[in-house]
Amino acid sequence: MRTLLVINGPNLNMLGRREPEIYGRQTLEDIIESLEALADIHNIRLFNFQSNAEHEIVERIHQAMDDGTDYILINPAAFTHTSVAIRDALATVSIPFIEVHLSNIHKREDFRAHSYFSDLADGVIAGLGTKGYELAFLAASEKMS
Ligand code: DQA
């Protein structure tokens, strides 16, 4: 059985209530539920992790080196634009990943256009809302098979 780790960064625990005009009305629980349903169908083990703290995300990525994780989906949220530490953690463990954003970061403020992750990622999905997670899951599932 292949293992997929889904990581969500800061403020994504507030989805559904957070700027719904940008991020929609679905909660993080809704997103994880839909991924769990897909994981059942595709016979993939799913790990789910959300944190508002940079060091916790770094540590969870380190753990992935030893817990059987084959692939990572990550929405680094605001850390997308700031975190060399999380970028370095992904490079350290050398586990392939897809970067996901609910909103189109290229259509927003200039500071959101730069990502510390995109040049390391297998792929990047932005602007498709919660559907982006499902599409990333399907791509990851294919890559793991
Ligand atoms: C986000 C985009 C980031 O710029 C922002 O800081 C987030 C969410 C997205 O999913 O659209 O928190 O990653």
XYZ file of N, CA and C and ligand atoms in Angstrom:
448
model
N 0.847 -1.207 0.000
C 0.000 0.000 0.000
C 0.880 1.254 0.000
N 0.596 2.176 -0.896
C 1.378 3.415 -0.959
C 0.824 4.431 0.058
N 1.680 5.331 0.481
C 1.292 6.288 1.525
C 1.469 7.730 1.040
N 0.413 8.495 1.241
C 0.408 9.904 0.842
C 0.253 10.776 2.090
N 1.114 11.756 2.213
C 1.023 12.695 3.335
C 0.491 14.031 2.810
N -0.599 14.505 3.435
C -1.190 15.792 3.057
C -0.863 16.800 4.158
N -0.183 17.876 3.768
C 0.218 18.906 4.738
C -0.454 20.227 4.396
N -1.089 20.823 5.380
C -1.696 22.144 5.206
C -1.100 23.120 6.201
N -0.727 24.280 5.710
C -0.046 25.284 6.519
C -0.997 26.218 7.253
N -0.462 27.345 7.684
C -1.163 28.235 8.608
C -2.462 28.827 8.063
N -3.420 28.917 8.958
C -4.744 29.516 8.727
C -5.670 28.631 7.897
N -5.164 27.518 7.400
C -6.042 26.643 6.615
C -7.001 25.871 7.522
N -6.710 25.816 8.826
C -7.676 25.260 9.774
C -8.929 26.146 9.867
N -8.842 27.367 9.348
C -9.974 28.308 9.407
C -10.814 28.297 8.128
N -10.474 27.413 7.201
C -11.232 27.369 5.933
C -12.713 27.195 6.211
N -13.504 27.835 5.361
C -14.951 27.821 5.556
C -15.394 29.126 6.197
N -14.554 29.619 7.117
C -14.857 30.889 7.795
C -13.891 31.984 7.374
N -12.788 31.577 6.732
C -11.719 32.515 6.392
C -11.935 33.056 4.976
N -12.126 34.372 4.846
C -12.251 35.020 3.537
C -12.922 34.095 2.501
N -14.191 33.747 2.733
C -14.837 32.760 1.847
C -14.913 33.204 0.390
N -14.867 34.515 0.153
C -14.901 34.995 -1.240
C -13.622 34.586 -1.981
N -12.552 34.332 -1.235
C -11.291 33.881 -1.856
C -11.143 32.358 -1.749
N -11.435 31.834 -0.561
C -11.105 30.424 -0.301
C -12.308 29.488 -0.308
N -13.507 30.051 -0.489
C -14.692 29.202 -0.555
C -15.258 28.859 0.813
N -16.316 28.053 0.815
C -17.055 27.747 2.049
C -16.733 26.374 2.613
N -15.950 25.602 1.871
C -15.633 24.264 2.373
C -14.580 24.339 3.465
N -14.725 23.470 4.446
C -13.765 23.445 5.554
C -12.608 22.492 5.223
N -11.568 22.565 6.053
C -10.450 21.635 5.864
C -10.933 20.195 6.093
N -11.864 20.029 7.039
C -12.413 18.681 7.291
C -13.087 18.156 6.025
N -13.821 19.037 5.317
C -14.480 18.611 4.060
C -13.426 18.125 3.056
N -12.341 18.882 2.949
C -11.279 18.526 1.988
C -10.687 17.166 2.359
N -10.377 17.007 3.645
C -9.746 15.745 4.083
C -10.712 14.573 3.885
N -11.994 14.812 4.169
C -12.985 13.734 3.950
C -13.006 13.295 2.488
N -12.971 14.255 1.579
C -13.024 13.875 0.155
C -11.740 13.145 -0.247
N -10.601 13.544 0.339
C -9.348 12.832 0.034
C -9.359 11.433 0.639
N -9.977 11.308 1.830
C -10.049 9.978 2.452
C -10.898 9.033 1.605
N -11.974 9.585 1.030
C -12.827 8.756 0.162
C -12.025 8.306 -1.060
N -11.265 9.220 -1.639
C -10.430 8.858 -2.793
C -9.358 7.842 -2.403
N -8.796 8.037 -1.214
C -7.740 7.126 -0.747
C -8.287 5.703 -0.605
N -9.527 5.584 -0.116
C -10.164 4.255 -0.005
C -10.270 3.596 -1.370
N -10.767 4.376 -2.334
C -10.970 3.834 -3.686
C -9.637 3.400 -4.306
N -8.609 4.208 -4.081
C -7.314 3.954 -4.734
C -6.364 3.111 -3.882
N -6.877 2.675 -2.727
C -6.080 1.833 -1.844
C -4.758 2.502 -1.438
N -4.901 3.731 -0.995
C -3.735 4.511 -0.560
C -3.927 4.863 0.915
N -2.831 4.750 1.666
C -2.887 5.175 3.076
C -2.663 6.688 3.119
N -3.530 7.374 3.871
C -3.462 8.839 3.898
C -3.065 9.334 5.282
N -2.034 10.153 5.339
C -1.705 10.874 6.569
C -2.085 12.330 6.353
N -2.628 12.944 7.408
C -3.106 14.312 7.291
C -2.492 15.145 8.409
N -1.929 16.293 8.037
C -1.292 17.134 9.051
C -1.531 18.602 8.730
N -2.005 19.341 9.737
C -2.134 20.807 9.584
C -1.440 21.465 10.765
N -0.704 22.536 10.480
C -0.121 23.304 11.585
C 0.009 24.766 11.188
N -0.070 25.584 12.235
C 0.157 27.018 12.038
C 1.609 27.396 12.342
N 2.408 26.401 12.710
C 3.787 26.673 13.156
C 4.800 26.094 12.172
N 5.702 26.930 11.751
C 6.700 26.526 10.745
C 7.529 25.317 11.216
N 8.000 25.368 12.478
C 8.886 24.278 12.933
C 8.140 22.944 13.003
N 6.827 22.993 13.273
C 6.061 21.725 13.326
C 5.947 21.110 11.935
N 5.815 21.959 10.942
C 5.742 21.444 9.561
C 7.093 20.864 9.161
N 8.165 21.564 9.514
C 9.518 21.047 9.233
C 9.688 19.674 9.883
N 9.265 19.558 11.147
C 9.450 18.285 11.865
C 8.576 17.175 11.283
N 7.365 17.535 10.844
C 6.487 16.508 10.251
C 7.087 15.997 8.933
N 7.716 16.893 8.198
C 8.359 16.473 6.942
C 9.544 15.549 7.253
N 10.328 15.878 8.263
C 11.443 14.988 8.653
C 10.925 13.596 9.000
N 9.827 13.567 9.772
C 9.225 12.285 10.186
C 8.836 11.448 8.969
N 8.457 12.137 7.896
C 7.988 11.430 6.691
C 9.078 10.539 6.094
N 10.317 10.849 6.401
C 11.428 10.047 5.890
C 11.392 8.626 6.468
N 10.806 8.493 7.664
C 10.823 7.199 8.377
C 9.447 6.573 8.559
N 8.388 7.214 8.118
C 7.046 6.655 8.391
C 6.405 6.027 7.149
N 7.191 5.847 6.106
C 6.671 5.162 4.924
C 6.026 6.081 3.892
N 6.091 7.367 4.105
C 5.496 8.304 3.138
C 6.192 8.193 1.780
N 5.357 7.991 0.740
C 5.891 7.894 -0.624
C 5.769 9.208 -1.379
N 4.796 10.014 -0.959
C 4.498 11.205 -1.757
C 3.824 12.232 -0.838
N 4.003 13.504 -1.155
C 3.440 14.575 -0.321
C 2.605 15.526 -1.173
N 1.431 15.888 -0.646
C 0.685 17.047 -1.185
C 0.825 18.128 -0.137
N 1.231 19.314 -0.549
C 1.401 20.379 0.445
C 0.813 21.687 -0.039
N -0.002 22.271 0.846
C -0.386 23.672 0.679
C 0.328 24.418 1.800
N 1.478 25.033 1.486
C 2.242 25.698 2.546
C 1.601 27.004 3.017
N 0.500 27.406 2.363
C -0.219 28.645 2.719
C 0.768 29.822 2.733
N 0.714 30.659 3.771
C 1.575 31.855 3.764
C 3.060 31.502 3.724
N 3.420 30.304 4.229
C 4.833 29.911 4.200
C 5.343 29.687 2.777
N 4.415 29.547 1.830
C 4.803 29.455 0.415
C 5.770 30.574 0.044
N 5.470 31.757 0.578
C 6.152 32.971 0.135
C 7.304 33.375 1.051
N 7.513 32.591 2.115
C 8.510 33.016 3.111
C 9.484 31.926 3.554
N 9.108 30.642 3.409
C 9.823 29.634 4.198
C 10.915 28.865 3.454
N 12.144 29.322 3.643
C 13.293 28.561 3.166
C 13.416 27.282 4.006
N 13.009 27.349 5.276
C 13.139 26.183 6.171
C 12.272 25.010 5.703
N 11.042 25.287 5.290
C 10.174 24.184 4.827
C 10.661 23.692 3.460
N 11.080 24.595 2.622
C 11.681 24.184 1.339
C 12.862 23.241 1.588
N 13.746 23.644 2.509
C 14.926 22.821 2.781
C 14.539 21.466 3.362
N 13.483 21.430 4.174
C 13.024 20.149 4.749
C 12.580 19.211 3.630
N 11.848 19.730 2.650
C 11.399 18.884 1.527
C 12.594 18.401 0.710
N 13.575 19.270 0.537
C 14.782 18.862 -0.192
C 15.560 17.825 0.617
N 15.555 17.967 1.929
C 16.272 17.040 2.813
C 15.733 15.626 2.691
N 14.399 15.490 2.774
C 13.820 14.134 2.763
C 13.736 13.577 1.353
N 13.774 14.462 0.378
C 13.770 14.054 -1.023
C 12.556 13.176 -1.385
N 11.405 13.520 -0.819
C 10.147 12.836 -1.161
C 9.443 13.720 -2.187
N 9.010 13.155 -3.322
C 8.386 14.010 -4.334
C 7.076 14.611 -3.824
N 6.770 15.806 -4.315
C 5.560 16.476 -3.817
C 4.896 17.320 -4.893
N 3.606 17.580 -4.645
C 2.826 18.525 -5.455
C 2.412 19.677 -4.542
N 2.556 20.882 -5.055
C 2.178 22.104 -4.326
C 0.751 22.486 -4.738
N -0.101 22.713 -3.751
C -1.502 23.045 -4.035
C -1.868 24.379 -3.395
N -2.590 25.192 -4.141
C -3.183 26.411 -3.579
C -4.633 26.496 -4.007
N -5.482 26.881 -3.081
C -6.901 27.051 -3.399
C -7.095 28.213 -4.367
N -6.429 29.316 -4.070
C -6.584 30.515 -4.901
C -5.479 30.552 -5.954
N -5.702 31.373 -6.974
C -4.662 31.561 -7.987
C -3.686 32.627 -7.479
N -2.563 32.165 -6.956
C -1.613 33.088 -6.311
C -1.014 34.078 -7.314
N -1.165 33.805 -8.599
C -0.617 34.702 -9.630
C -1.577 35.824 -9.995
N -2.779 35.737 -9.453
C -3.815 36.710 -9.777
C -4.039 37.661 -8.605
N -3.205 37.546 -7.583
C -3.437 38.286 -6.341
C -2.313 39.296 -6.103
N -2.017 39.606 -4.837
C -0.956 40.571 -4.552
C 0.376 40.052 -5.120
N 1.257 40.992 -5.475
C 2.546 40.622 -6.074
C 3.348 39.667 -5.190
N 3.284 39.887 -3.857
C 4.124 39.065 -2.976
C 3.722 37.591 -2.999
N 2.500 37.302 -3.462
C 2.065 35.896 -3.504
C 2.545 35.174 -4.766
N 3.052 35.918 -5.716
C 3.433 35.290 -6.991
C 4.694 34.441 -6.846
N 5.522 34.757 -5.842
C 6.739 33.955 -5.675
C 6.526 32.824 -4.666
N 6.916 31.618 -5.092
C 6.849 30.453 -4.201
C 8.253 29.890 -4.017
N 8.583 29.544 -2.767
C 9.850 28.888 -2.484
C 9.822 27.394 -2.815
N 8.661 26.906 -3.319
C 8.475 25.465 -3.496
C 8.370 25.019 -4.954
N 7.872 25.910 -5.799
C 7.455 25.477 -7.140
C 8.575 24.845 -7.957
N 9.791 25.332 -7.802
C 10.878 24.781 -8.634
C 11.353 23.416 -8.148
N 10.903 23.011 -6.951
C 11.229 21.663 -6.453
C 10.076 20.692 -6.672
N 8.873 21.252 -6.866
C 7.653 20.422 -6.928
C 7.571 19.643 -8.232
N 6.918 18.447 -8.153
C 6.584 17.721 -9.388
C 5.575 18.530 -10.191
N 4.669 19.197 -9.489
C 3.637 19.984 -10.152
C 3.050 20.992 -9.188
N 2.351 21.970 -9.755
C 1.727 23.026 -8.954
C 0.297 23.201 -9.438
N -0.652 23.237 -8.488
C -2.055 23.502 -8.841
C -2.500 24.721 -8.041
N -3.024 25.718 -8.733
C -3.472 26.929 -8.041
C -4.730 27.453 -8.707
N -5.677 27.888 -7.884
C -6.843 28.596 -8.423
C -8.054 27.725 -8.683
N -7.970 26.441 -8.371
C -9.100 25.547 -8.651
C -9.879 25.189 -7.396
N -9.617 25.924 -6.314
C -10.343 25.670 -5.071
C -10.064 24.272 -4.544
N -11.067 23.704 -3.871
C -10.853 22.401 -3.240
C -10.651 21.291 -4.273
N -11.175 21.501 -5.461
C -10.964 20.543 -6.566
C -9.469 20.312 -6.810
N -8.661 21.347 -6.564
C -7.214 21.245 -6.765
C -6.599 20.124 -5.934
N -7.110 19.930 -4.703
C -6.591 18.852 -3.859
C -6.924 17.495 -4.477
N -8.146 17.376 -5.011
C -8.557 16.087 -5.595
C -7.726 15.778 -6.844
N -7.503 16.817 -7.651
C -6.701 16.618 -8.860
C -5.253 16.272 -8.490
N -4.747 16.931 -7.480
C -3.382 16.635 -7.024
C -3.317 15.205 -6.492
N -4.365 14.795 -5.764
C -4.404 13.413 -5.259
C -4.324 12.425 -6.428
N -5.122 12.657 -7.462
C -5.148 11.729 -8.602
C -3.796 11.686 -9.295
N -3.161 12.837 -9.431
C -1.834 12.885 -10.061
C -0.821 12.139 -9.187
N -0.899 12.349 -7.877
C 0.034 11.686 -6.956
C -0.176 10.180 -7.003
N -1.446 9.780 -7.043
C -1.763 8.349 -7.066
C -1.156 7.693 -8.301
N -1.261 8.356 -9.439
C -0.665 7.825 -10.666
C 0.852 7.743 -10.561
N 1.447 8.799 -9.990
C 2.909 8.832 -9.886
C 3.431 7.753 -8.944
N 2.620 7.407 -7.937
C 3.067 6.397 -6.964
C 2.919 4.974 -7.483
N 2.078 4.805 -8.522
C 1.759 3.421 -8.934
C 2.887 2.792 -9.765
C -2.940 29.848 -0.228
C -2.404 31.125 -0.875
C -1.418 31.831 0.054
O -0.939 33.023 -0.563
C -2.102 32.201 1.349
O -1.173 32.783 2.254
C -2.814 31.063 1.980
C -3.531 30.115 1.143
C -4.055 29.201 -1.075
O -4.372 28.042 -0.815
O -4.623 29.852 -1.969
O -2.894 30.976 3.197
O -1.875 28.916 -0.125
